[in-house]
Short mmCIF file of C-alpha atoms in Angstrom, two decimals:
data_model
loop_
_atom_site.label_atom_id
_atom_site.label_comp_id
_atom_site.label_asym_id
_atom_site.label_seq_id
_atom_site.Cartn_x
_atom_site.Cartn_y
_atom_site.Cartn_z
CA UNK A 1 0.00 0.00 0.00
CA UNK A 2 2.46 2.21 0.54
CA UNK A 3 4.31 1.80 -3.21
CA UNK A 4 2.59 5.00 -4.27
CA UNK A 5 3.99 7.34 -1.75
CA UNK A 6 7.68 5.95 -1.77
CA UNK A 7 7.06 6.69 -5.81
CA UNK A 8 5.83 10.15 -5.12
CA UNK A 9 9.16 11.07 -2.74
CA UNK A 10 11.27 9.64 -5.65
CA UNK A 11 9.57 11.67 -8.12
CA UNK A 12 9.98 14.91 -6.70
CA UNK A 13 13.67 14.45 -5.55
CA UNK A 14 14.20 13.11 -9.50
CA UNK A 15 15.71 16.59 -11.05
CA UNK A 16 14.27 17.26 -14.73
CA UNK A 17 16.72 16.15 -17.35
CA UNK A 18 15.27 18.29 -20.68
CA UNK A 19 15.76 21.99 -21.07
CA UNK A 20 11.64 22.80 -20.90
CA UNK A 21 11.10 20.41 -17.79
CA UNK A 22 13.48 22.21 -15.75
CA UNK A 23 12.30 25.70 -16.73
CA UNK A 24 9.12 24.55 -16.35
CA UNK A 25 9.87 23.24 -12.54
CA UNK A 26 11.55 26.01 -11.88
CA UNK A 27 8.71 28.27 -12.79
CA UNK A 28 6.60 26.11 -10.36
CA UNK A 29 9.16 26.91 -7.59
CA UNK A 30 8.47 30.37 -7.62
CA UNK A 31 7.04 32.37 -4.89
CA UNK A 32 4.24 34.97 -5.13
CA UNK A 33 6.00 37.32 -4.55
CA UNK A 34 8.29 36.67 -7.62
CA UNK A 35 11.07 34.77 -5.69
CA UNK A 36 12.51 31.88 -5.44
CA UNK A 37 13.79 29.70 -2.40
CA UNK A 38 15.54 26.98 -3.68
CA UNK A 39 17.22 24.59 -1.49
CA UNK A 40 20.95 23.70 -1.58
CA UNK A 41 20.25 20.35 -3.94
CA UNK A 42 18.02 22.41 -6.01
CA UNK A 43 20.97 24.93 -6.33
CA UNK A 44 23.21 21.83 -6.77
CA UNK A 45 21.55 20.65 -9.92
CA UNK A 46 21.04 23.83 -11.11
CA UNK A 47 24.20 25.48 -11.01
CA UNK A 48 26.23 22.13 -10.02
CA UNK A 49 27.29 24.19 -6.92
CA UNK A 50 26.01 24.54 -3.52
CA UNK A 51 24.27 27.67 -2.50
CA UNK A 52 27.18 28.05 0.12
CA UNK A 53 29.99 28.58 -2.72
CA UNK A 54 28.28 31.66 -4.06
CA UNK A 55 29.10 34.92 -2.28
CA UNK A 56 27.64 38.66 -2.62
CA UNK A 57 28.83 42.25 -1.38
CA UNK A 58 25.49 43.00 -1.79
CA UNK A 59 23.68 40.09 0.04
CA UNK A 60 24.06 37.26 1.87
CA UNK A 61 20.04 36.31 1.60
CA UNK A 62 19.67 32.70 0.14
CA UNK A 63 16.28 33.83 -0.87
CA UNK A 64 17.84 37.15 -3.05
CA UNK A 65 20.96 35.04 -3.61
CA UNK A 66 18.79 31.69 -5.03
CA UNK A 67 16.66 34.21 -6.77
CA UNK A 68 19.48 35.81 -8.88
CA UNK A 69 21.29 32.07 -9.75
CA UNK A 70 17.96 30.87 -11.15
CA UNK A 71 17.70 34.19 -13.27
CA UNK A 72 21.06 33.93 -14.50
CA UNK A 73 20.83 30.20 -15.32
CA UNK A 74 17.84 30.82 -17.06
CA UNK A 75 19.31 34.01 -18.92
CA UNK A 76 22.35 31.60 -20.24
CA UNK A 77 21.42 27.91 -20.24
CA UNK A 78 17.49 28.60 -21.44
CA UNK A 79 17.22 30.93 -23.92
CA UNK A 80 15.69 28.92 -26.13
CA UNK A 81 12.69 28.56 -23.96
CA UNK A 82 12.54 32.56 -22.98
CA UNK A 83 8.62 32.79 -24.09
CA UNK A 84 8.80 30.89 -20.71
CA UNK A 85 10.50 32.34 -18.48
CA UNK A 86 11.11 36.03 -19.34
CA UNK A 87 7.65 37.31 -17.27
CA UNK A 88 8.84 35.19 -14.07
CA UNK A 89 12.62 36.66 -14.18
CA UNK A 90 10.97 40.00 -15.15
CA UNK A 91 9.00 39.53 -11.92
CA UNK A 92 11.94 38.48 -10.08
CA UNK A 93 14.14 41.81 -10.98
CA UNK A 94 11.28 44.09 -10.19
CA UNK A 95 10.70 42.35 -6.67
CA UNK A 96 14.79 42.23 -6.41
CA UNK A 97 15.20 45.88 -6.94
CA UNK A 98 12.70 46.44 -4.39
CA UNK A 99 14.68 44.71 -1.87
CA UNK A 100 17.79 46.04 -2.86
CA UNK A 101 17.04 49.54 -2.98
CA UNK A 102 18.40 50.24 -6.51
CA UNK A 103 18.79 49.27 -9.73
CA UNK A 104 22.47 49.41 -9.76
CA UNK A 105 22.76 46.91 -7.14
CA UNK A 106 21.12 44.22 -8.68
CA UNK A 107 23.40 44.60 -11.49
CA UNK A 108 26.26 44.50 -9.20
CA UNK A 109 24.67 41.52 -7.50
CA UNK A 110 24.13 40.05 -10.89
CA UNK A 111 27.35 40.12 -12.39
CA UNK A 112 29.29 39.18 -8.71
CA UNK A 113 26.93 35.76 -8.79
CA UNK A 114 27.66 35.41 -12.86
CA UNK A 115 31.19 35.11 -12.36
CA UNK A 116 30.95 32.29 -9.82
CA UNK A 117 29.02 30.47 -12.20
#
């Protein structure tokens, strides 16, 4: 009886191998408020790193720090699937500048987490 719920915990820890399955999980991942709050294996598999090897001037936050790795991985592994994505990341930057205070700081944020990736 309890096949289908050992199936269920092996299918959500099973990481999408196509380009369109993983935007399209990581568009399910996102928060309301245009976040995202990935764990470390979900960074792991995303960015083949663990959240802890990426460091920011600008923030320490996993949330803003998770947030800005996803947009970045989706700006230069998914561009063929942008009619996806571009609203959420557009939704992300808006909500990140908010928190940030400025424009120029996300970029700054933005290119420190690019070059670790």
């Amino acid at each position: 009886p309890n096949s289908s719920s050992s199936l269920a915990i092996a299918k959500e820890k099973t990481w999408p191998s196509n380009d369109e399955d993983v935007v399209r999980h990581l568009i399910s991942l996102q928060k309301f408020d245009g976040l995202w709050n990935l764990s470390d294996s979900e960074i792991q598999n995303l960015s083949k790193k663990p959240l802890t090897s990426f460091q920011s001037n600008i923030s320490n936050d996993s949330t803003i720090l998770s947030t800005t790795i996803v947009i970045l991985i989706f700006e230069m592994k998914f561009d063929s699937c942008k009619t996806l994505w571009s609203f959420m990341v557009n939704k992300a930057r808006k909500r990140l500048t908010e928190l940030l205070g400025d424009n120029g700081k996300l970029e700054q944020l933005i290119n420190e987490i690019k070059s670790q990736l």
